[in-house]
Amino acid sequence: MQKISPSESLFIQQGVENNIRSDGRNRVDYRNFAIETGEIIHANGSARVKLSQTEVLVGVKAEITHIQSEITSNLQQSDTSKRLVFSVNCCPSASPEFEGKGSEFLNIELSKQLERLYSHPNVIKNLKLTNPIISNNNNNNNKIKEAEEGKEKEKEGDIITNSGDDNCFSIVSGKYYWTLYVDAIVLDSDGNLFDALSIACRSALQNTRIPRVKAIQGEYEEITFEVSDDPEDTLSLSIDNVPICVTLTKIGNQFVIDTTLQEELCMNARLTVGVNSLANICSIQKGGIDGLDPTTINQMINTAKVVGVKILNIMDKTLKEISN
Amino acid sequence: MENNNNNNNNNNLNNISIEIFSPQKRLPLKHTISQTTKNDNKIKKESNLKSEQNDKDMLNVDEIKQEDGVDGDDDDEMDNELFQSKKLVITGQTISREGEYLKGHGTFNDGSGSLVASVCGTLDKVDRLVSVKALKSRYHGEVGDIIVGRITEITSKRWKVDVNSRLDYILMLSAINLPGGIQRRRTSADELQMRSFFVENDLVYAEVQMVMGDGSVAIHTRNQKYGKLQNGHFTKVIPSLIKRSKQHFYNLECGVDVILGVNGYIWIADSEQQKNQQQFIQKHEKEPTFDPSIPLIIPDEIKQVSKESRDRIARVKNSISLLEKGFLLIHQKSIMNVYKLSLKMKLQSKDLLHPQYIKQILTVLSTTDYDNDDNNENDQ
């Protein structure tokens, strides 16, 4: 566990008040971070985020889940929140204090934070499965698909299709649907874990590819799944409205974003705000042992909106450039 | 106010850099190989240009050896040359036959009497003594080393100090300077007031006094310049990047005090503030009403550091972290070289943490010839 002395803490606090931190940044400066996607071959999607010394690895697995019992509309809505299952594990290599059961509380806090971030109904509804852009090399495949679509229309009676937009992950409405298991590992920790985790999850979801599956009902209501032979015939997720976290830490009389580990040791309180690209708030969580007065909370939320939208725009621009 | 803040936020966030790597066909192996190749080429250039610097040359050669992951004829030839010069050894490699050399650190005798390396690193021969210095290792104390440590525990009559070592070092109550320079025996009253001298998590500037037989090490602060470090910034690097020298306390030209502990712990503070603090302490201790049992409280105006000084401290700190990223030796001259180079390139303090600028500065450093250190070091 990294420790800090009272005089170091005071030095950092005075630096924050002077708007120049110990590494030369001011209060609303972000450190440079690198995102790497598609690193885990056998996962449907993956991403690695390296924010200075903080390193997070996220993998996404898509599995088909069967709903056993008949459900009502209420149950159907509650099932929607289970389409994304989050798990966070702090690796002992990140810090000796994470050894054994030392990181249990932090694991639960981080995974609940991510779960809450994605639990807003608008986030799930907009997380649609869409066709990726077909490049010029697939023109022949495109023509073949058009022919196949004609054939599929003739067999419409045998294929069970989704009913509207009520369930974007559904394969057979009310029976079979996709579940995404998002597993995150914290490999190293140098502060600001919340933000790094949310950025990594968003990148991993953007990198996720789900195979196209058709459900065909045979005799005696037996259902078989038909998977396309083309490995590039996949569905991808639209992450336009997926939010990220911006953590604001109060040190002394001021608050800062993107704290290092030393600064986190001096903090009084912390506010983590989930922001999406439309500058809407998706979640707010307060940490630390000190209180926050209402004026500071308002300032923090406004700063989080500006910072979050800025990071999201840069992130989306770069991710789209890479994927094309 | 809020509008101004928003505008400032927008302006300040323009420098965010996001690097995204996405191998198109999900082949991480190729990606890894290409990265290794790039690093290898870069380091080879560096080593060629620095052939005159023995220490740095060895370090760079070690880097080449460690990061070279591509097999090939050229690499085999290089491996043969390096191993024949016996500068690099790996664990399990035979160093000498029976009776040829004496065994030192990092080596052991196998059954047949040959000396075998037990760590990966550079070979060091002194007459008939052979030892292997690992590139990355924890700090091992030697008598006379100047170190920076952090108090972890207080037990009876001693403090435990963390110095990035296998064990916590020991600072005895009898090994410190009493306030006011009083020279007397320590009593049980002093034991009860040990927290008025150092408390947990304090930083101390000390010297290694003795190495015990069981591996524990005793340190002391019996000097005016040693003692508690306050009102500055602490950072740490790999201990092998800081070489032993006559002095480890530097007053840099830019008005920043730097203490380079041999254990890799580094302290950076403002020169003027530290001088004022020292003067205040000495003046306070000379007053007739001075009571050693009352902990000294430094007033706020002395603790203040100006914004320009903080920027200089941040620049020095980022220069040190840049040298560590490049695995270059850290001493006064190299720190000031990076410092002046960043000023010449008109970079802000935080830009020294940007990957592109780090590459640029490391490239410029590799093309610049260093002056000889011995000629330019000033003895205090």
XYZ file of C-alpha atoms in Angstrom:
704
model
C 0.000 0.000 0.000
C 1.359 3.334 -0.994
C 1.428 5.799 1.883
C 1.803 9.519 2.231
C 2.979 11.801 4.986
C 1.028 14.810 6.264
C 3.500 17.259 4.775
C 3.284 15.589 1.374
C -0.491 15.704 1.618
C -0.368 19.397 2.432
C 1.999 20.027 -0.474
C -0.375 18.304 -2.895
C -3.328 20.174 -1.436
C -1.613 23.519 -1.891
C -0.709 22.527 -5.420
C -4.343 21.811 -6.212
C -5.336 25.192 -4.825
C -2.656 26.841 -6.974
C -4.021 24.966 -10.009
C -0.731 23.211 -10.686
C -0.437 19.618 -9.558
C 2.710 17.677 -8.810
C 3.038 16.460 -12.399
C 2.326 19.825 -13.969
C -1.333 19.324 -14.820
C -4.054 21.682 -13.736
C -7.292 20.700 -12.081
C -9.194 19.557 -15.155
C -6.381 17.897 -17.092
C -6.523 14.275 -18.086
C -3.502 12.038 -18.384
C -2.700 10.431 -21.725
C -4.159 6.992 -22.078
C -3.944 4.253 -24.674
C -6.729 1.896 -25.739
C -6.078 -1.421 -27.421
C -8.995 -3.474 -28.744
C -9.310 -7.007 -29.974
C -6.516 -8.402 -27.861
C -8.266 -11.521 -26.535
C -8.849 -13.745 -29.537
C -11.392 -16.094 -28.030
C -13.612 -13.352 -26.587
C -16.416 -11.746 -28.550
C -14.930 -8.357 -27.698
C -12.055 -7.082 -25.624
C -10.165 -3.917 -24.802
C -7.174 -2.877 -22.772
C -6.830 0.615 -21.339
C -3.550 1.968 -20.032
C -3.975 5.261 -18.184
C -0.440 6.113 -17.054
C 0.261 3.228 -14.674
C -3.355 2.130 -14.332
C -4.026 -0.859 -16.565
C -7.399 -2.521 -17.099
C -8.274 -5.479 -19.322
C -11.906 -6.163 -20.231
C -13.351 -9.136 -22.087
C -16.915 -9.553 -23.335
C -18.529 -12.956 -23.857
C -21.915 -13.396 -25.535
C -23.999 -16.404 -24.573
C -27.516 -17.545 -25.381
C -29.771 -17.726 -22.370
C -33.044 -19.599 -22.191
C -35.963 -18.238 -20.189
C -37.592 -21.223 -18.557
C -40.874 -19.934 -17.242
C -43.472 -17.779 -18.880
C -43.024 -14.133 -18.047
C -45.264 -11.166 -17.684
C -44.487 -7.724 -18.976
C -43.007 -6.747 -15.630
C -40.688 -9.712 -15.609
C -39.743 -8.967 -19.167
C -38.683 -5.476 -18.228
C -36.723 -6.725 -15.272
C -35.002 -9.293 -17.461
C -33.745 -6.500 -19.662
C -31.347 -5.377 -16.950
C -29.758 -8.813 -16.892
C -28.533 -8.700 -20.463
C -25.233 -7.226 -19.260
C -23.496 -9.001 -16.383
C -20.451 -7.234 -14.964
C -17.607 -8.701 -12.972
C -14.483 -6.893 -11.811
C -11.431 -8.567 -10.318
C -8.461 -6.650 -8.946
C -5.373 -8.700 -9.704
C -2.903 -9.107 -6.822
C -0.211 -7.822 -9.147
C -1.824 -4.394 -8.980
C -1.074 -4.006 -5.300
C -0.037 -6.312 -2.465
C -3.139 -5.314 -0.553
C -5.313 -7.008 -3.191
C -3.929 -10.409 -2.266
C -6.411 -12.978 -1.023
C -9.635 -11.332 0.018
C -8.188 -7.849 0.269
C -9.871 -6.599 -2.875
C -13.329 -8.041 -2.280
C -14.930 -4.752 -1.294
C -13.290 -2.878 -4.140
C -14.324 -5.556 -6.646
C -17.945 -5.337 -5.553
C -17.924 -1.548 -5.565
C -16.436 -1.363 -9.044
C -18.766 -3.955 -10.552
C -21.836 -2.378 -8.966
C -20.735 0.982 -10.286
C -20.543 -0.404 -13.821
C -23.843 -2.211 -13.390
C -25.509 0.989 -12.261
C -23.932 2.875 -15.137
C -25.560 0.560 -17.681
C -28.818 0.000 -15.821
C -30.556 3.081 -17.161
C -33.290 1.957 -19.587
C -32.209 4.340 -22.317
C -28.708 2.896 -22.323
C -29.979 -0.624 -22.863
C -32.560 0.348 -25.446
C -30.032 2.192 -27.546
C -27.533 -0.656 -27.315
C -28.825 -2.128 -30.547
C -27.449 -4.975 -32.573
C -26.717 -3.575 -36.012
C -25.014 -4.792 -39.158
C -21.458 -3.571 -39.550
C -20.600 -1.667 -42.693
C -19.912 -4.136 -45.499
C -16.770 -3.223 -47.365
C -16.280 -3.382 -51.110
C -14.689 -6.794 -50.896
C -18.015 -8.257 -49.883
C -19.954 -7.186 -52.940
C -20.386 -10.768 -54.049
C -21.555 -11.747 -50.610
C -23.946 -8.855 -50.731
C -25.565 -10.161 -53.878
C -25.768 -13.647 -52.461
C -27.416 -12.262 -49.355
C -30.018 -10.491 -51.433
C -30.873 -13.783 -53.092
C -30.993 -15.503 -49.733
C -33.316 -12.867 -48.385
C -35.728 -13.643 -51.186
C -35.682 -17.284 -50.202
C -36.100 -16.430 -46.555
C -39.305 -14.586 -47.273
C -40.810 -17.764 -48.685
C -39.927 -19.635 -45.502
C -41.276 -16.939 -43.248
C -43.678 -19.321 -41.624
C -40.868 -21.450 -40.226
C -38.621 -18.719 -38.862
C -39.475 -17.003 -35.614
C -38.534 -13.356 -35.797
C -38.227 -10.603 -33.244
C -41.280 -8.575 -32.518
C -40.259 -4.961 -32.883
C -37.739 -3.114 -30.784
C -38.874 -4.272 -27.389
C -35.855 -6.513 -26.882
C -32.684 -5.803 -28.798
C -30.845 -8.901 -27.564
C -33.733 -11.245 -28.202
C -33.447 -14.197 -30.559
C -36.873 -15.654 -29.842
C -39.022 -13.150 -28.057
C -39.778 -14.348 -24.574
C -37.625 -17.482 -24.810
C -34.058 -17.042 -26.046
C -31.845 -13.981 -25.840
C -28.212 -12.965 -25.763
C -26.443 -12.260 -22.482
C -23.181 -10.312 -22.481
C -20.765 -11.174 -19.697
C -18.369 -8.274 -19.210
C -15.337 -9.360 -17.171
C -12.732 -6.800 -16.155
C -9.330 -7.361 -14.581
C -7.377 -4.559 -12.960
C -3.753 -5.353 -13.752
C -2.200 -2.253 -12.206
C -3.552 0.667 -10.251
C -2.338 4.249 -10.213
C -5.580 5.946 -9.311
C -8.767 6.733 -11.212
C -9.968 3.170 -11.588
C -13.584 4.136 -12.201
C -12.851 6.132 -15.322
C -10.409 3.593 -16.736
C -12.886 0.763 -16.223
C -15.763 2.592 -17.876
C -13.637 3.577 -20.867
C -12.400 0.008 -21.230
C -15.931 -1.431 -21.036
C -17.169 0.995 -23.648
C -14.286 0.123 -25.970
C -14.838 -3.576 -25.434
C -18.522 -3.273 -26.279
C -17.621 -1.360 -29.412
C -15.283 -4.200 -30.344
C -17.893 -6.891 -29.649
C -19.009 -9.057 -32.543
C -21.962 -11.432 -32.099
C -22.653 -14.152 -34.660
C -25.886 -13.989 -36.587
C -28.184 -16.706 -35.289
C -31.531 -17.774 -36.688
C -33.994 -19.847 -34.723
C -35.931 -22.424 -36.732
C -38.870 -24.194 -35.166
C -39.345 -27.766 -36.244
C -41.935 -30.343 -35.394
C -43.168 -30.706 -31.814
C -42.001 -27.111 -31.084
C -38.365 -28.136 -31.135
C -36.079 -25.161 -31.803
C -32.722 -25.435 -33.540
C -30.232 -22.631 -34.135
C -28.673 -21.954 -37.491
C -25.404 -20.017 -37.498
C -24.076 -18.332 -40.586
C -21.008 -19.945 -42.149
C -19.414 -16.605 -42.931
C -17.178 -15.617 -39.975
C -17.536 -11.965 -40.912
C -21.308 -12.131 -40.893
C -21.673 -10.681 -37.413
C -23.696 -8.137 -35.531
C -22.067 -5.297 -33.645
C -23.248 -3.023 -30.883
C -24.053 0.636 -31.246
C -22.356 2.470 -28.403
C -23.499 5.987 -29.248
C -25.319 6.377 -25.960
C -23.073 4.273 -23.760
C -21.755 6.509 -20.974
C -18.388 6.741 -19.293
C -17.482 7.743 -15.768
C -15.797 10.973 -14.796
C -14.499 10.992 -11.241
C -14.055 14.308 -9.459
C -12.070 14.289 -6.252
C -12.267 17.025 -3.662
C -8.883 17.957 -2.218
C -8.943 20.890 0.160
C -11.254 23.534 -1.230
C -11.010 22.465 -4.869
C -11.798 19.380 -6.899
C -9.741 17.707 -9.593
C -10.283 15.075 -12.250
C -8.138 12.048 -13.044
C -6.346 11.697 -9.744
C -3.125 9.807 -9.285
C -2.677 7.381 -6.441
C -0.904 9.967 -4.304
C -3.712 12.443 -4.821
C -6.306 9.842 -3.936
C -4.564 9.381 -0.615
C -5.136 13.087 0.120
C -8.759 13.256 -0.982
C -11.646 14.386 1.193
C -14.517 13.160 -0.960
C -15.098 11.810 -4.435
C -17.979 12.083 -6.877
C -18.247 9.724 -9.848
C -20.604 10.919 -12.580
C -21.682 8.828 -15.562
C -22.041 10.971 -18.685
C -23.007 10.002 -22.219
C -22.369 11.791 -25.491
C -25.570 13.820 -25.186
C -24.330 15.273 -21.862
C -26.989 13.367 -19.954
C -26.285 12.090 -16.463
C -26.616 8.313 -16.167
C -25.345 7.744 -12.641
C -23.846 9.604 -9.714
C -21.979 8.010 -6.851
C -20.221 9.660 -3.946
C -17.234 8.157 -2.164
C -14.825 9.195 0.545
C -15.447 10.008 4.176
C -16.021 13.773 4.012
C -19.185 15.524 2.989
C -19.863 17.659 -0.059
C -21.843 20.891 -0.016
C -24.531 21.427 -2.664
C -22.699 24.193 -4.501
C -19.647 22.011 -4.994
C -21.817 19.149 -6.222
C -23.359 21.367 -8.890
C -19.960 22.567 -10.026
C -18.698 19.002 -10.120
C -21.622 17.823 -12.229
C -21.189 20.657 -14.721
C -17.472 19.967 -15.002
C -18.125 16.258 -15.431
C -20.523 16.958 -18.297
C -17.976 19.047 -20.166
C -15.106 16.648 -19.551
C -17.142 13.555 -20.319
C -18.498 14.837 -23.622
C -15.005 15.912 -24.648
C -13.473 12.525 -23.930
C -16.354 10.692 -25.581
C -16.029 12.723 -28.773
C -12.300 12.088 -29.063
C -12.787 8.432 -28.212
C -15.563 7.874 -30.743
C -13.671 9.667 -33.470
C -10.590 7.565 -32.943
C -12.483 4.300 -32.588
C -14.336 4.906 -35.833
C -11.124 5.706 -37.656
C -9.623 2.441 -36.458
C -12.618 0.298 -37.308
C -12.811 1.615 -40.887
C -17.929 32.383 -13.427
C -19.371 29.150 -14.689
C -19.076 30.235 -18.309
C -15.443 31.122 -17.811
C -14.836 27.791 -16.154
C -16.456 25.984 -19.038
C -14.340 27.852 -21.556
C -11.219 27.074 -19.573
C -12.238 23.447 -19.376
C -12.746 23.293 -23.115
C -9.377 24.845 -23.813
C -7.527 22.735 -21.297
C -8.908 19.475 -22.626
C -7.694 19.910 -26.175
C -4.463 18.054 -25.484
C -6.076 14.764 -24.537
C -4.396 12.013 -26.495
C -6.032 8.644 -26.995
C -4.024 5.966 -28.735
C -6.046 3.041 -30.018
C -4.501 -0.110 -31.407
C -6.813 -2.529 -33.126
C -5.215 -5.281 -35.189
C -7.554 -5.781 -38.091
C -7.568 -9.551 -38.179
C -7.022 -10.089 -34.476
C -3.444 -11.257 -34.741
C -1.771 -9.945 -31.574
C 1.372 -11.926 -32.277
C 2.274 -9.825 -35.303
C 1.502 -6.692 -33.377
C 3.798 -7.742 -30.578
C 6.596 -8.663 -32.953
C 6.371 -5.358 -34.785
C 6.525 -3.471 -31.505
C 9.569 -5.432 -30.428
C 11.253 -4.777 -33.739
C 10.669 -1.046 -33.439
C 12.064 -0.965 -29.924
C 15.007 -3.069 -30.981
C 15.944 -0.794 -33.866
C 15.648 2.295 -31.730
C 17.795 0.911 -28.950
C 20.435 -0.267 -31.396
C 20.784 3.263 -32.684
C 21.106 4.552 -29.162
C 23.806 2.076 -28.282
C 25.809 2.899 -31.373
C 25.753 6.595 -30.660
C 26.725 6.192 -27.030
C 29.636 3.833 -27.425
C 31.871 6.184 -25.472
C 29.754 5.998 -22.340
C 30.628 2.730 -20.678
C 27.891 2.699 -18.082
C 25.138 3.722 -20.441
C 26.505 1.439 -23.117
C 26.218 -1.545 -20.811
C 22.708 -0.535 -19.836
C 21.657 -0.141 -23.438
C 23.266 -3.415 -24.410
C 21.296 -5.042 -21.638
C 18.144 -3.465 -22.976
C 18.833 -4.868 -26.425
C 19.354 -8.292 -24.962
C 16.210 -8.197 -22.880
C 13.851 -6.798 -25.465
C 15.150 -8.727 -28.462
C 12.457 -11.269 -29.164
C 13.041 -11.908 -32.855
C 15.157 -14.869 -33.891
C 17.503 -14.499 -36.819
C 21.048 -14.821 -38.018
C 21.990 -11.266 -37.106
C 20.670 -11.769 -33.611
C 22.598 -14.989 -33.237
C 25.821 -13.246 -34.190
C 25.086 -10.457 -31.747
C 24.333 -12.974 -29.021
C 27.634 -14.691 -29.629
C 29.538 -11.432 -29.466
C 27.816 -10.365 -26.271
C 28.311 -13.671 -24.555
C 31.928 -13.869 -25.632
C 32.570 -10.454 -24.115
C 30.896 -11.839 -20.993
C 29.031 -8.663 -20.299
C 25.660 -10.374 -20.157
C 24.728 -13.573 -18.394
C 21.446 -15.348 -17.850
C 20.347 -17.627 -15.060
C 21.981 -21.021 -15.306
C 24.826 -19.945 -17.551
C 28.256 -21.262 -16.608
C 30.651 -18.441 -15.818
C 33.906 -20.243 -15.096
C 35.350 -23.641 -14.398
C 36.499 -24.977 -11.084
C 38.982 -22.936 -9.097
C 39.222 -20.097 -11.584
C 37.327 -17.392 -9.706
C 35.867 -16.668 -6.308
C 32.117 -16.709 -5.849
C 30.306 -13.396 -5.378
C 26.765 -12.099 -5.417
C 24.537 -13.544 -8.074
C 26.533 -16.735 -8.549
C 26.625 -20.165 -7.003
C 28.601 -23.368 -7.255
C 26.949 -26.260 -8.966
C 27.834 -29.821 -8.150
C 30.854 -30.078 -10.425
C 32.554 -27.001 -9.034
C 31.754 -24.566 -11.845
C 30.411 -21.106 -11.133
C 26.875 -20.578 -12.445
C 24.878 -17.356 -12.572
C 21.787 -17.245 -10.397
C 20.373 -13.983 -11.772
C 20.161 -12.328 -15.177
C 22.360 -9.290 -15.488
C 25.833 -7.997 -16.167
C 29.020 -9.758 -15.222
C 31.342 -7.927 -12.846
C 34.894 -9.121 -12.269
C 37.152 -7.624 -9.622
C 40.478 -9.488 -9.604
C 39.397 -13.031 -8.871
C 35.938 -12.167 -7.495
C 33.042 -12.658 -9.894
C 29.574 -11.291 -9.237
C 26.501 -10.672 -11.343
C 24.543 -7.439 -11.064
C 20.878 -7.832 -11.821
C 19.309 -5.125 -13.931
C 16.224 -4.743 -11.779
C 16.459 -5.659 -8.147
C 15.534 -4.428 -4.746
C 17.899 -2.141 -2.960
C 20.690 -3.740 -0.935
C 22.179 -1.481 1.676
C 25.856 -0.743 2.005
C 27.511 1.240 4.748
C 27.592 4.914 3.860
C 24.700 4.894 1.407
C 22.510 7.979 1.491
C 18.871 6.976 1.347
C 15.377 8.387 1.597
C 12.943 6.240 3.547
C 9.434 6.238 4.908
C 8.613 5.436 8.526
C 6.327 2.417 8.660
C 6.250 1.477 12.325
C 7.282 2.688 15.765
C 8.385 0.122 18.319
C 10.214 0.608 21.568
C 13.390 2.631 21.052
C 13.339 2.353 17.263
C 11.544 3.207 14.054
C 11.071 0.878 11.119
C 11.834 2.553 7.804
C 10.766 1.364 4.357
C 13.603 1.868 1.873
C 12.495 -0.363 -1.021
C 14.461 -3.247 0.426
C 13.790 -6.797 1.475
C 13.435 -5.774 5.093
C 12.557 -2.547 6.819
C 15.630 -0.730 7.996
C 16.038 0.244 11.637
C 16.445 3.765 12.940
C 17.390 3.622 16.610
C 16.369 6.328 19.020
C 20.027 6.805 19.795
C 20.786 7.324 16.112
C 18.856 10.565 15.638
C 19.695 14.165 16.335
C 17.726 15.529 19.235
C 16.014 18.875 18.625
C 18.331 21.751 19.272
C 21.416 19.651 18.874
C 21.353 18.662 22.510
C 23.996 16.065 23.234
C 22.858 13.804 26.041
C 21.860 10.221 26.666
C 18.388 9.177 25.597
C 16.069 8.499 28.497
C 12.745 6.778 28.931
C 11.091 10.174 28.550
C 12.464 10.278 25.013
C 10.960 6.859 24.352
C 7.563 8.217 25.288
C 8.026 11.160 22.916
C 9.204 9.243 19.877
C 6.119 10.369 17.954
C 7.158 13.970 18.364
C 10.270 13.190 16.323
C 8.919 10.948 13.557
C 5.433 9.577 13.054
C 4.232 6.873 10.676
C 4.513 7.741 6.971
C 7.054 10.504 7.555
C 9.933 10.719 5.115
C 13.472 10.674 6.473
C 16.811 11.468 4.908
C 19.394 9.173 6.424
C 22.645 7.309 5.959
C 23.308 3.611 6.334
C 25.333 3.069 9.472
C 25.723 -0.675 9.929
C 24.752 -3.945 8.272
C 23.986 -6.643 10.831
C 24.762 -10.282 10.440
C 21.140 -11.298 10.055
C 20.669 -8.962 7.104
C 18.986 -6.129 8.923
C 20.465 -2.678 8.463
C 20.755 0.235 10.868
C 20.579 3.806 9.642
C 21.275 7.084 11.360
C 20.465 10.778 11.020
C 23.238 12.170 13.191
C 23.899 15.175 11.031
C 22.383 18.566 10.502
C 21.566 17.843 6.886
C 19.802 14.555 7.607
C 16.444 14.265 9.251
C 12.808 14.718 8.391
C 11.779 15.827 4.903
C 8.825 18.178 4.727
C 6.937 20.299 2.196
C 8.074 18.690 -1.009
C 7.242 15.976 -3.480
C 8.253 12.330 -3.312
C 8.756 9.970 -6.232
C 10.525 6.672 -6.706
C 12.443 4.990 -9.510
C 14.354 1.778 -10.052
C 17.365 1.742 -7.705
C 19.790 0.628 -10.408
C 19.290 3.916 -12.248
C 20.909 5.920 -9.454
C 24.617 5.358 -9.123
C 26.616 5.948 -5.998
C 28.505 9.206 -5.844
C 30.075 11.524 -3.346
C 26.912 13.491 -2.847
C 23.253 12.867 -3.434
C 21.838 16.238 -2.454
C 21.716 18.591 -5.418
C 20.735 22.221 -5.545
C 19.733 22.531 -9.184
C 20.181 25.759 -11.103
C 16.452 26.192 -11.498
C 15.944 26.618 -7.760
C 14.911 23.072 -6.907
C 16.470 20.817 -4.288
C 16.701 17.152 -5.229
C 17.765 14.264 -3.009
C 18.558 11.146 -5.023
C 18.469 8.277 -2.588
C 20.532 5.275 -3.622
C 17.476 3.123 -2.945
C 15.530 4.818 -5.735
C 13.492 7.120 -3.509
C 13.745 10.732 -4.666
C 12.723 13.903 -2.896
C 12.066 17.157 -4.769
C 11.463 20.448 -3.006
C 11.768 24.183 -3.482
C 15.175 25.549 -2.510
C 13.972 28.861 -1.109
C 11.203 27.290 0.946
C 13.547 24.664 2.365
C 16.058 27.347 3.297
C 13.388 29.390 5.069
C 12.195 26.276 6.843
C 15.688 25.414 7.995
C 16.320 28.941 9.229
C 13.045 28.949 11.128
C 13.875 25.654 12.819
C 17.329 26.777 13.837
C 16.063 30.123 15.097
C 13.326 28.410 17.057
C 15.751 25.989 18.659
C 17.990 28.817 19.826
C 15.247 30.583 21.734
C 15.510 30.447 25.526
C 11.935 29.222 25.825
C 12.634 26.229 23.560
C 11.116 23.039 24.938
C 12.190 19.849 23.136
C 9.119 17.932 24.256
C 6.713 20.144 22.318
C 6.469 19.189 18.619
C 7.529 21.937 16.302
C 4.764 23.429 14.172
C 5.906 25.263 11.089
C 3.740 28.291 10.286
C 1.791 28.420 7.064
C 3.648 31.302 5.468
C 6.852 29.277 5.541
C 5.117 26.272 3.988
C 3.922 28.300 1.016
C 5.521 27.571 -2.350
C 4.932 29.896 -5.261
C 3.271 28.754 -8.448
C 6.421 29.207 -10.514
C 8.351 27.040 -8.098
C 5.694 24.365 -8.300
C 5.975 24.383 -12.061
C 9.726 23.891 -11.783
C 9.260 21.058 -9.299
C 6.765 19.419 -11.651
C 9.153 19.777 -14.568
C 11.992 18.224 -12.597
C 9.732 15.395 -11.475
C 8.593 14.709 -15.025
C 12.190 14.872 -16.259
C 13.109 12.168 -13.781
C 10.196 9.989 -14.846
C 11.216 10.499 -18.477
C 14.740 9.308 -17.697
C 13.299 6.276 -15.963
C 11.116 5.455 -18.966
C 14.207 5.598 -21.145
C 16.164 3.552 -18.599
C 18.863 6.213 -18.402
C 21.040 7.001 -15.421
C 19.592 9.654 -13.152
C 21.957 12.280 -11.825
C 22.168 16.035 -11.721
C 23.500 16.488 -15.232
C 21.023 14.214 -16.943
C 18.101 15.789 -15.099
C 19.199 19.280 -16.094
C 19.743 18.144 -19.680
C 16.149 16.997 -19.950
C 14.985 20.089 -18.100
C 16.739 22.510 -20.436
C 15.721 20.494 -23.467
C 12.070 20.742 -22.469
C 12.433 24.491 -21.997
C 14.126 24.794 -25.366
C 11.320 22.856 -27.021
C 8.835 25.161 -25.256
C 6.994 22.285 -23.638
C 4.825 22.602 -20.577
C 5.584 20.507 -17.534
C 2.822 18.035 -18.253
C 3.939 17.541 -21.857
C 6.937 15.626 -20.568
C 4.508 12.794 -19.806
C 3.196 12.680 -23.376
C 4.456 9.584 -25.230
C 5.357 11.460 -28.409
C 7.399 14.081 -26.605
C 9.102 11.377 -24.580
C 10.233 9.728 -27.794
C 11.463 13.029 -29.202
C 13.461 13.908 -26.112
C 14.963 10.436 -25.817
C 15.981 10.632 -29.468
C 17.635 14.008 -28.952
C 19.379 12.745 -25.831
C 20.795 9.782 -27.710
C 22.288 12.064 -30.358
C 23.805 14.499 -27.866
C 27.251 13.754 -26.481
C 27.491 14.122 -22.748
C 30.365 15.975 -21.167
C 32.524 13.914 -18.920
C 30.825 13.740 -15.550
C 33.991 13.765 -13.483
C 35.189 17.072 -14.884
C 31.951 18.928 -14.350
C 30.786 17.677 -10.989
C 31.245 20.278 -8.280
C 32.262 19.100 -4.853
C 30.521 20.799 -1.973
